[in-house]
Coordinates of C-alpha atoms (C1' of nucleotides) in Angstrom, one line a residue:
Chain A
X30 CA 20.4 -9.7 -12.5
X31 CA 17.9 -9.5 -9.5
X32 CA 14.7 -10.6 -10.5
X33 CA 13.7 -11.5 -14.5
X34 CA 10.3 -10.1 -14.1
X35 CA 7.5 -10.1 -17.2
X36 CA 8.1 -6.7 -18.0
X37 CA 10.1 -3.8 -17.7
X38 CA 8.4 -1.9 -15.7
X39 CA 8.5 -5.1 -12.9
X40 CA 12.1 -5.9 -13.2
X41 CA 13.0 -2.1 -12.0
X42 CA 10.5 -1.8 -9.9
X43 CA 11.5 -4.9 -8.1
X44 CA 15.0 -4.2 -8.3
X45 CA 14.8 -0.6 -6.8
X46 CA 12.4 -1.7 -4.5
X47 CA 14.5 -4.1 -3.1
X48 CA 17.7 -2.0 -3.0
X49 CA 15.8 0.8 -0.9
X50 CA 14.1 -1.3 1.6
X51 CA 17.5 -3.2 2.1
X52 CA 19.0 0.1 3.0
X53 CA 20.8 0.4 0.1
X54 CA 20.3 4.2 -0.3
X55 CA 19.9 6.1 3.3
X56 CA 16.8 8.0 3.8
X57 CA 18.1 11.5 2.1
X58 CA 19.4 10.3 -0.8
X59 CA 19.1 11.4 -4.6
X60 CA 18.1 9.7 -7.1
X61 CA 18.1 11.4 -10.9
X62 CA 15.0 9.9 -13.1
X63 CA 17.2 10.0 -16.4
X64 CA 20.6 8.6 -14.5
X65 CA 18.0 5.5 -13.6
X66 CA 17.0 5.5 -17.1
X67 CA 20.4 5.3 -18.1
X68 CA 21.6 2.3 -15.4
X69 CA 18.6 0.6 -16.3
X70 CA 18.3 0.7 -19.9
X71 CA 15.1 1.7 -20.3
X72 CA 12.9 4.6 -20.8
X73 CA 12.5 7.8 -18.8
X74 CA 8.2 6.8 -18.8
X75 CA 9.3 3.3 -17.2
X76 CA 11.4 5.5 -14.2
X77 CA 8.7 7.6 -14.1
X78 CA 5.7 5.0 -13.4
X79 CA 8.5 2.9 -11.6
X80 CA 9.0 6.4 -9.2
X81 CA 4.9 7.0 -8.9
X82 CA 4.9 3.4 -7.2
X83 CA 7.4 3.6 -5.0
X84 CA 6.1 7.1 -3.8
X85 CA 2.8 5.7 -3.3
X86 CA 4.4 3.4 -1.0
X87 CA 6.3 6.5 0.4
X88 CA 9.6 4.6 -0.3
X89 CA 10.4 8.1 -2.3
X90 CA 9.8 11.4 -2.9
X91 CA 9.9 13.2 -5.9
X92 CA 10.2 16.9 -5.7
X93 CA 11.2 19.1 -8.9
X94 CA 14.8 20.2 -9.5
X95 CA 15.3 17.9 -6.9
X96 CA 14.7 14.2 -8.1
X97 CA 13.8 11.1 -6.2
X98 CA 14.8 11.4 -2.7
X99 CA 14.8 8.2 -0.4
X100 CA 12.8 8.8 2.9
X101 CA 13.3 7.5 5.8
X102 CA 11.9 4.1 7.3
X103 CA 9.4 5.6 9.2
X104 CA 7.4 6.7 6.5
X105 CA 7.5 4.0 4.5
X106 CA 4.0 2.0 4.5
X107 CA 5.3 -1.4 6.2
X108 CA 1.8 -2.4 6.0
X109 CA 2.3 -3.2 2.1
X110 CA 2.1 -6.9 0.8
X111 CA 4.9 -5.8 -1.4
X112 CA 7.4 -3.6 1.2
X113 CA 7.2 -6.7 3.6
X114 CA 8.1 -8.9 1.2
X115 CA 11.1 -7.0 0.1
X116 CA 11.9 -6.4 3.8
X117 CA 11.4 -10.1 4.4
X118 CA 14.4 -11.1 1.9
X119 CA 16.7 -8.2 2.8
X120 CA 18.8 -8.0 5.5
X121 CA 17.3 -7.1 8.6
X122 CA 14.7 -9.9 8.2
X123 CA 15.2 -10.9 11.9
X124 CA 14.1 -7.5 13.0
X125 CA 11.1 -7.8 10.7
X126 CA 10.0 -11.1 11.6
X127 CA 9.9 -10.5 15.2
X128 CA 7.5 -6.9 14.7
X129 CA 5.5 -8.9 12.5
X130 CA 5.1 -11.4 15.2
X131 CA 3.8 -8.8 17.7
X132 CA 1.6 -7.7 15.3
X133 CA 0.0 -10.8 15.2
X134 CA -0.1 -11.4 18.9
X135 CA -2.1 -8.8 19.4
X136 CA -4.2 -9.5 16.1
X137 CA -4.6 -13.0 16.0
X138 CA -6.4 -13.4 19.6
X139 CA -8.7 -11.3 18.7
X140 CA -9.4 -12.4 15.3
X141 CA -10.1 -16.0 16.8
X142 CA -12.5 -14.4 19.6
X143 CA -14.6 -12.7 16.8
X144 CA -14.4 -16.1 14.7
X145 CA -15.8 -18.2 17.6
X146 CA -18.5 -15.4 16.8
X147 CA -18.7 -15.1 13.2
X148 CA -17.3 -18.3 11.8
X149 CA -19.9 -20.5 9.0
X150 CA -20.3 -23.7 9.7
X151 CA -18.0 -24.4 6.3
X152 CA -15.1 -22.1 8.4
X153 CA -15.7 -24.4 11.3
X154 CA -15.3 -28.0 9.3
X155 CA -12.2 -26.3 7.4
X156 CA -10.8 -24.9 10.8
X157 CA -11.3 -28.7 12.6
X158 CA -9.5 -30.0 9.0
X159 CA -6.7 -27.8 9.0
X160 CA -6.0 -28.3 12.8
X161 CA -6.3 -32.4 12.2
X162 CA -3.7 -32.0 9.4
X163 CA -1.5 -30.8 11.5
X164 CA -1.6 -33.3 13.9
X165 CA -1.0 -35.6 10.9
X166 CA 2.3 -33.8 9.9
X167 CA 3.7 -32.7 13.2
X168 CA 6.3 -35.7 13.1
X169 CA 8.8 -36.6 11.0
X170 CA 10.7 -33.8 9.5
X171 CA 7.0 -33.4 7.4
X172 CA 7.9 -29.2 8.1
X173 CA 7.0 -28.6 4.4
X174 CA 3.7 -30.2 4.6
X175 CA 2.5 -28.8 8.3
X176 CA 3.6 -25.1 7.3
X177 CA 0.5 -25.5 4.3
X178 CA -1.5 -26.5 7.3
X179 CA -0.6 -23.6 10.3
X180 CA -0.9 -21.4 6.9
X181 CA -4.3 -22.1 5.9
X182 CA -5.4 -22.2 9.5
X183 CA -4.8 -18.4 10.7
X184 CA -6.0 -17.4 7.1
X185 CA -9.4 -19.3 8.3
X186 CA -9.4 -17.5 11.3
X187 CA -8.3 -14.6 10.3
X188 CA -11.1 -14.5 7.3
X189 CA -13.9 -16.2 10.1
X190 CA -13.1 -13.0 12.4
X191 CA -15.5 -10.9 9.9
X192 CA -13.7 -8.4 9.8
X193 CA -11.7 -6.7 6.7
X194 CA -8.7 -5.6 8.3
X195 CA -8.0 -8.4 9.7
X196 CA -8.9 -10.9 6.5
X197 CA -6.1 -8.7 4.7
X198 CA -3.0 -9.7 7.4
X199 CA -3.5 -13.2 6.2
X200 CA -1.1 -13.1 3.7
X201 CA 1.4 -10.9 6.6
X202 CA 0.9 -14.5 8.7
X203 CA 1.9 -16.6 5.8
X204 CA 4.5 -14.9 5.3
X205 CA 5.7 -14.7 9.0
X206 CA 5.5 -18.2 9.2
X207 CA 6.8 -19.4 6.2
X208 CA 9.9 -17.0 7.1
X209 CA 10.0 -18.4 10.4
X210 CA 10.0 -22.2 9.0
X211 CA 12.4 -21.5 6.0
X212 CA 15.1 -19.5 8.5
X213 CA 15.0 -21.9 11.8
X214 CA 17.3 -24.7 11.3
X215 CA 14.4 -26.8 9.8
X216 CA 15.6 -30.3 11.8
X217 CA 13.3 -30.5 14.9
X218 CA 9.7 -31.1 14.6
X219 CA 7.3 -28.2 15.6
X220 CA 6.2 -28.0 19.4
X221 CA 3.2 -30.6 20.5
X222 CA 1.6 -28.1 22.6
X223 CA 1.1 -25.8 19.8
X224 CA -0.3 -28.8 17.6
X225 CA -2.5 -29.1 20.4
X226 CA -3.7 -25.2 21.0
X227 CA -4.6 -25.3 17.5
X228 CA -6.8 -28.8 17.6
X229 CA -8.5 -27.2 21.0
X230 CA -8.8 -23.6 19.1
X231 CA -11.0 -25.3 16.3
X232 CA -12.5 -26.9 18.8
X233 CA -13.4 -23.5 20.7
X234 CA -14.6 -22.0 17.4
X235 CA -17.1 -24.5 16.6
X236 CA -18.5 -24.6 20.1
X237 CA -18.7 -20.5 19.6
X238 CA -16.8 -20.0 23.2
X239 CA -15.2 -16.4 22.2
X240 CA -13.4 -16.4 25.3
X241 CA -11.5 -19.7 25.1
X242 CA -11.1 -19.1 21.3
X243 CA -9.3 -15.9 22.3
X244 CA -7.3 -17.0 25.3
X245 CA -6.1 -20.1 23.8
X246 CA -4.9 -17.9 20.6
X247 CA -3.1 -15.6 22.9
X248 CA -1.0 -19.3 24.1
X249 CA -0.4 -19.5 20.5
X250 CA 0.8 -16.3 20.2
X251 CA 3.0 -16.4 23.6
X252 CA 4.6 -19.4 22.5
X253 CA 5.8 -17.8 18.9
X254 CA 7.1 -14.9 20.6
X255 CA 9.3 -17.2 22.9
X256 CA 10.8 -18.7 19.5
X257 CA 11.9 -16.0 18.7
X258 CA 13.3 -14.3 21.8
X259 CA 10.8 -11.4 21.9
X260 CA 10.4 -12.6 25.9
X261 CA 12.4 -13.6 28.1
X262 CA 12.1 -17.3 28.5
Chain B
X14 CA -14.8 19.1 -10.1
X15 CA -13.9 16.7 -7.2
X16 CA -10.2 17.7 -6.1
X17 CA -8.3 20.6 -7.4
X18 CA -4.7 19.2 -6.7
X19 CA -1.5 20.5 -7.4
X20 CA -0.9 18.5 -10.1
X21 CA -2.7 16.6 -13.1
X22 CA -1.1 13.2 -11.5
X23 CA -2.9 14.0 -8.0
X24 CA -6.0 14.9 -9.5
X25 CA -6.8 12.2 -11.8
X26 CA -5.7 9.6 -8.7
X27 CA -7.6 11.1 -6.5
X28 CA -10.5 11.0 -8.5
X29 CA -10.5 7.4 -10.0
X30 CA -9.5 6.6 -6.6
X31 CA -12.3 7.9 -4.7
X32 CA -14.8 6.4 -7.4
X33 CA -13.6 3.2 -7.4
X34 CA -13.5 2.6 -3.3
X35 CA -16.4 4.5 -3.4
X36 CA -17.9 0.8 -5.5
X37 CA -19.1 3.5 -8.5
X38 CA -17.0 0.4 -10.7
X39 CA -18.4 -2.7 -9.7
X40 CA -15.4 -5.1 -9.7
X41 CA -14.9 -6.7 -12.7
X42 CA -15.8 -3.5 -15.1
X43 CA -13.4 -2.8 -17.7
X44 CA -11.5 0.9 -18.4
X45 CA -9.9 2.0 -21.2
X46 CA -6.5 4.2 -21.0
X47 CA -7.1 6.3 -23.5
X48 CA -10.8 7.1 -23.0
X49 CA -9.6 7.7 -19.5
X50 CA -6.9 10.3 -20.7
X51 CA -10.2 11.5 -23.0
X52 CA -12.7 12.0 -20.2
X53 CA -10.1 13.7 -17.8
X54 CA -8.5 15.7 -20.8
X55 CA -4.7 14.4 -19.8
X56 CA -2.6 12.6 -22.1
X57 CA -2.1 8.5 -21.9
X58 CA 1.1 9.2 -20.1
X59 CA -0.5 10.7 -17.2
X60 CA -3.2 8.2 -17.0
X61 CA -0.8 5.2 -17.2
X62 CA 1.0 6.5 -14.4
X63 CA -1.6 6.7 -12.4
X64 CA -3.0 3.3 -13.7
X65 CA 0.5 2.1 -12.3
X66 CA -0.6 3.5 -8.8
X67 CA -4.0 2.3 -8.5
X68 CA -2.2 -1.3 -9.5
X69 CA -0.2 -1.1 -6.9
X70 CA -2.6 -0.5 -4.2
X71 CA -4.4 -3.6 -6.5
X72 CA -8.0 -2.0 -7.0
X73 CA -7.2 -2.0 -10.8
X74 CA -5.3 -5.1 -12.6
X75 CA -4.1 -3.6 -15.6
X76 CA -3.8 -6.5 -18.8
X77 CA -2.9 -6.2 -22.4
X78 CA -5.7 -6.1 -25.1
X79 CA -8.6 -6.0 -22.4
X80 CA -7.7 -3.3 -20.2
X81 CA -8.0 -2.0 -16.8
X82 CA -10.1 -4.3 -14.8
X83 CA -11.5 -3.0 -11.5
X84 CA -11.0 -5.8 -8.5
X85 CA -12.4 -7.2 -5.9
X86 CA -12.7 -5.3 -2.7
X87 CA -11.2 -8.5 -0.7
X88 CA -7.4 -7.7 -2.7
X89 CA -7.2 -4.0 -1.9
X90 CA -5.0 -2.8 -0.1
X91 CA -7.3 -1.4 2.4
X92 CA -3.9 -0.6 5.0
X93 CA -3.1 1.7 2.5
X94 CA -3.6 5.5 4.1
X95 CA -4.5 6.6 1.0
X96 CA -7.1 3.9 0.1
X97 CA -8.4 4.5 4.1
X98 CA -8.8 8.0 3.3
X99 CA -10.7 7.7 0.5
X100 CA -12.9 5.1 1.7
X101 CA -13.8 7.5 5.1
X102 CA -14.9 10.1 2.8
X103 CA -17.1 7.5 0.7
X104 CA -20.5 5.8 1.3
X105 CA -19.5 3.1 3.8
X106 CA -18.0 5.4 6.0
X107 CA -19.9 3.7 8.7
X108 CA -18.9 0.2 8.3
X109 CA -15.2 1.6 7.8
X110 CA -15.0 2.8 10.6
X111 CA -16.3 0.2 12.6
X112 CA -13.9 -2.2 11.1
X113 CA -10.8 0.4 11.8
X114 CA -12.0 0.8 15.4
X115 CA -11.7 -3.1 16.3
X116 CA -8.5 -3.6 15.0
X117 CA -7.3 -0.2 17.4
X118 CA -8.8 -2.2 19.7
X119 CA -7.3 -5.4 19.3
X120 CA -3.2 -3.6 18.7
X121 CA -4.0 -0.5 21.3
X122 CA -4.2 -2.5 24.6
X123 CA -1.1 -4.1 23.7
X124 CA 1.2 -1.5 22.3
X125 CA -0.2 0.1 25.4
X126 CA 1.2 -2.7 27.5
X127 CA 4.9 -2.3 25.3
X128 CA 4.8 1.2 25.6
X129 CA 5.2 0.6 29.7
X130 CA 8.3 -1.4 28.8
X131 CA 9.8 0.8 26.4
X132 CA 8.3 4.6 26.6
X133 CA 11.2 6.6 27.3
X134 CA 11.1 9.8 29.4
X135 CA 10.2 12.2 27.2
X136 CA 7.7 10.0 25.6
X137 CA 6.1 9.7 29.4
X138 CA 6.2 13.4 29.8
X139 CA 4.4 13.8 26.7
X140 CA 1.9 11.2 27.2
X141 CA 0.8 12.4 30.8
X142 CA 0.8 16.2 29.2
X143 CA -1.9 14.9 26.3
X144 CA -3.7 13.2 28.8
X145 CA -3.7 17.0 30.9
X146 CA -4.8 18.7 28.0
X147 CA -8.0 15.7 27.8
X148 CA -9.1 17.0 30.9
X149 CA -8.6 20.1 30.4
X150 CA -10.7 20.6 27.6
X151 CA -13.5 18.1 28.3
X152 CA -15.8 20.4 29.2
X153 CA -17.3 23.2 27.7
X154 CA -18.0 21.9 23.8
X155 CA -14.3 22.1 23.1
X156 CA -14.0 19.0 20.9
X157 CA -11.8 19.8 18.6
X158 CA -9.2 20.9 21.0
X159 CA -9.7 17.5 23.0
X160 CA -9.3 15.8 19.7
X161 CA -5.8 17.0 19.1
X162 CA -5.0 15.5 22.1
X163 CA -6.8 12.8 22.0
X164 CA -4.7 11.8 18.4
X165 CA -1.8 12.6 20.0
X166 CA -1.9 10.9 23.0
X167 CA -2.2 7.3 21.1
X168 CA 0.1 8.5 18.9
X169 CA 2.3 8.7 21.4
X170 CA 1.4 5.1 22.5
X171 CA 1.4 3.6 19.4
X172 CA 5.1 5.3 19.1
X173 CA 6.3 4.5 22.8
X174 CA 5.9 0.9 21.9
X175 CA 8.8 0.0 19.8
X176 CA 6.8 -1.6 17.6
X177 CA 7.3 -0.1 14.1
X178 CA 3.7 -1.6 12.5
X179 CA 2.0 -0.4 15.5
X180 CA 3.5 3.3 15.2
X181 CA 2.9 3.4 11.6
X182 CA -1.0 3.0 12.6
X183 CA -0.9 6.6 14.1
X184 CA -2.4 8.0 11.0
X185 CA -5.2 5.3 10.9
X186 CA -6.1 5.9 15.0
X187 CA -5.6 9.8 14.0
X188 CA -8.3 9.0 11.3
X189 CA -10.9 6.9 12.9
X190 CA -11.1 9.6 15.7
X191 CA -11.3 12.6 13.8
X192 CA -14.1 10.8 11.7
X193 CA -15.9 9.7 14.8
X194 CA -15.7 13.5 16.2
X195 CA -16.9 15.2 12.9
X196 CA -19.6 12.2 12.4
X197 CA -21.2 12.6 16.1
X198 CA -23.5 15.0 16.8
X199 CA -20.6 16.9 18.3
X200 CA -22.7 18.6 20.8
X201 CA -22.1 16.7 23.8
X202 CA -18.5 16.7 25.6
X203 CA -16.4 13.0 25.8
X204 CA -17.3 10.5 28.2
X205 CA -15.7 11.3 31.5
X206 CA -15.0 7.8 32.1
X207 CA -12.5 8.0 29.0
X208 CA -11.2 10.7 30.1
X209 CA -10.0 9.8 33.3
X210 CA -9.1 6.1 32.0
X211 CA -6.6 8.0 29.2
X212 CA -4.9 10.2 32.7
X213 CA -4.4 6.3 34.1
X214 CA -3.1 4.6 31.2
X215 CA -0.2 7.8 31.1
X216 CA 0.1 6.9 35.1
X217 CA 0.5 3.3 34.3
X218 CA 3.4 3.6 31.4
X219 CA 5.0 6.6 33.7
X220 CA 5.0 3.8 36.6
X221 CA 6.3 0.7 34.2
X222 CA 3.2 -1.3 35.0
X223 CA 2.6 -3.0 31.8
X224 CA 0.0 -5.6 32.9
X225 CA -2.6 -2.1 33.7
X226 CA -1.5 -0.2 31.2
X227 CA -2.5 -2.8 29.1
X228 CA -6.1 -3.5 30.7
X229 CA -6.8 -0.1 31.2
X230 CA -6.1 0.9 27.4
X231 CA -8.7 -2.9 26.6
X232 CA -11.1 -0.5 28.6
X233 CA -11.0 3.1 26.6
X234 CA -10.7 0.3 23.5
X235 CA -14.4 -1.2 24.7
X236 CA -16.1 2.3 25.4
X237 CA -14.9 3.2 21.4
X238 CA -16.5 -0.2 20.6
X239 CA -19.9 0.7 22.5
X240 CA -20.0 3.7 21.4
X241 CA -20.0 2.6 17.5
X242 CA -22.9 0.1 18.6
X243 CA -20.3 -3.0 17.9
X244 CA -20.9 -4.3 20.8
X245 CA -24.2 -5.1 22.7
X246 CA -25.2 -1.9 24.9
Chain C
dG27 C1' 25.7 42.1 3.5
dG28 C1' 21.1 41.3 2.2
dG29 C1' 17.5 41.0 -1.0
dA30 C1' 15.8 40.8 -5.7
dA31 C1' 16.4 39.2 -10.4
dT32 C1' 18.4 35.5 -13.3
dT33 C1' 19.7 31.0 -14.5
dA34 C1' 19.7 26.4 -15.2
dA35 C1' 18.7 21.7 -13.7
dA36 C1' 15.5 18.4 -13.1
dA37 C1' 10.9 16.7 -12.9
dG38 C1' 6.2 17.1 -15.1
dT39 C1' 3.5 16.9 -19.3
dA40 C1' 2.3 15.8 -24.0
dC41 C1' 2.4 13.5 -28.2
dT42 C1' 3.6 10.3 -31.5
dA43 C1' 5.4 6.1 -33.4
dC44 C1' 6.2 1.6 -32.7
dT45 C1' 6.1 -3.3 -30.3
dT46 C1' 4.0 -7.0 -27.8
dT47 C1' 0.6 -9.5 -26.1
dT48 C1' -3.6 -11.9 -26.4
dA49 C1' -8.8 -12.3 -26.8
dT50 C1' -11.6 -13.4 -30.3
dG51 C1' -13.3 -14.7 -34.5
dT52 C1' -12.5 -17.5 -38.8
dC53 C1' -11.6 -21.3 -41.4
dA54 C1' -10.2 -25.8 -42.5
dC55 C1' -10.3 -30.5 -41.3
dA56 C1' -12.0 -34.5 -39.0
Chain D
dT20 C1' -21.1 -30.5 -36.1
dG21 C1' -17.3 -29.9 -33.2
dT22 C1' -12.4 -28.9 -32.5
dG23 C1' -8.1 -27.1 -33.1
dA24 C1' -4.8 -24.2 -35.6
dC25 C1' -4.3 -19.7 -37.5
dA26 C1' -5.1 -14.9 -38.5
dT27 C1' -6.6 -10.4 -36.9
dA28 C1' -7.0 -6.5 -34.5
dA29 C1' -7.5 -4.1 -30.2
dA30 C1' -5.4 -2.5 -26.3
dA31 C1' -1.6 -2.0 -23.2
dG32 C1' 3.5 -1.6 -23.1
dT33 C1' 7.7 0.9 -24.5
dA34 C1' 10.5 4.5 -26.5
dG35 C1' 12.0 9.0 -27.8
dT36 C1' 11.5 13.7 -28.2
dA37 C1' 10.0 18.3 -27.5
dC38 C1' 8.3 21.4 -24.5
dT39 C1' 6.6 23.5 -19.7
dT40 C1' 7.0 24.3 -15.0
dT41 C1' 9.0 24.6 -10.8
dT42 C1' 12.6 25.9 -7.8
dA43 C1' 17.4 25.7 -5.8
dA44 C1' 21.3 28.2 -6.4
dT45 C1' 23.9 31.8 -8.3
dT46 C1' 24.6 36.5 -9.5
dC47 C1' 24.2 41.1 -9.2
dC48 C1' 22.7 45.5 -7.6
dC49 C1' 21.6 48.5 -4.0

DNA sequence: GGGAATTAAAAGTACTACTTTTATGTCACA
DNA sequence: TGTGACATAAAAGTAGTACTTTTAATTCCC
């Protein structure tokens, strides 16, 4: 119906998932292990390792002659690979999108600042590549193309910073931006000057200026949240 | 023998969990479910359960007719509270916290600066009262008072600034400086400096300046650098 | 009317039987 | 001798049932 996963477990797991992060269910309500069973046609064990998850991503909470109850969004972790990608295809995707995009303006500046630090020289050549092939694919309608690009860029970056935490928001960034190429109308080509930041944010990396590196992110960064209405134009 | 928890779930997760960030399973080593249930004297059921828990956080990748394989520590989930708690309590405590205390200061400043824009009045009364209670108890080895305030202060921040992922990173910031307080010496009182930079930041959101709260939050963010010898003294 | 005892509903746990996948080893054929 | 198809078995996945434990809610007694 939703999603023909591999197994059983998946499917239902995808599919509740899904419907809870969508708002399906408001925070406070019940769910009964065997009614799920039942909807579901499968076993109570599936529910039950299918209820573990999700309370591990405090989606739910399972309490004894209770049942699952649905808690509310600010518990959930919305730091999890697999709650933003649920969020992303629901409804308030918009609303998502744009946090996400803060996140990263105050991430990604710094990331970049650390990698003008940190970066191999292997980082640097892939960072100049990545930058040059968007240049390549920044005109005609070749969106497809440059998105694999700006992707594998910030993941560069991202990874070059040295540091963990931010390495694992790389797949948070693709995701951003392949939400923000999929939604937007998908005709015009992307902005020149951020073709150009990138190119000169390589450029900074390689020559290990931090500063620039960082301050020409945080142009990066200004000019996604102006797309999508975060500040006032 | 490690956690007594409430129930058998909790205590097998909490152990397998803490051994496997802890690196006692070099990725790539291979468990068995049932000589899991064996060693921890729990049926399969329980183990699979919490096999399903550890997969979601992916430190284990659980396949048919080989097992369940530890991963890499690159594809944890290492946003996950759980997995940050248990890696604070581990061996590379250190190097955990030095990691967690660059991205506060790369997401602090500006939720600091979008806490100016958005705080409402309560959330200014409460911030300025925190910073109060700092000073207050800055003197006079009364750390762990200061720390409550200290946590609740950015908390309060990280709230104030609209920003759902930055509020959900309360816990994390609530972490990192209760670590830092118990791992210190714990015998000298906070650095004045901090102190009264915490008291400005609360002026700065009360007054709507964004621009200093945002600088002057960079500046607490830079002492907690120093002081975890990331930067150069 | 309030508090203690009872009840029952739902999750937690255990165990067992069966199914499915799949790595690995075997054997035949080129 | 090498290669590919096939058989085997090992381990996870699924199901179903029986039992335990917790605890909200009801009842009943003082």
């Amino acid at each position: 119906m939703t999603t023909p996963a591999q197994g059983l477990h998946s499917h239902v797991l995808a599919t509740l998932g899904l419907a809870i992060t969508a708002g399906e269910y408001p925070p406070g309500t019940v769910l009964r292990t065997d009614e799920l069973a039942q909807r579901f046609d499968v076993s109570r064990t599936v529910v039950r390792e299918v209820v573990r998850v999700l309370e591990s991503m405090h989606l739910v909470e399972s309490r004894r002659r209770v049942g699952v109850t649905v808690l509310p969004t600010a518990s959930w972790n919305v730091y999890d690979p697999q709650v933003i990608r649920w969020r992303l295809a629901g409804a308030d995707r918009p609303r998502q999108l744009r946090s996400l995009t803060v996140l990263r303006s105050a991430v990604e500046p710094v990331a970049a600042g650390l990698a003008a630090l940190n970066a191999t020289p292997e980082q640097c050549r892939e960072l100049t590549e990545q930058a040059l092939g968007m240049v390549a694919t920044s005109r005609g309608r070749r969106l497809e193309e440059y998105l694999v690009h700006d992707v594998a860029f910030h993941r560069v970056v991202l990874d070059a910073s040295g540091n963990e935490m931010f390495a694992r928001l790389g797949d948070v960034v693709a995701e951003v931006l392949t939400g923000r190429t999929h939604h937007h109308v998908m005709f015009e080509d992307p902005d020149p000057a951020a073709v150009t930041l990138h190119v000169q944010v390589a450029e900074a990396v390689r020559e290990r200026d931090a500063a620039r590196a960082e301050e020409l992110t945080r142009q990066i960064a200004v000019g996604a949240l102006r797309e999508l209405d975060v500040l006032a134009p």
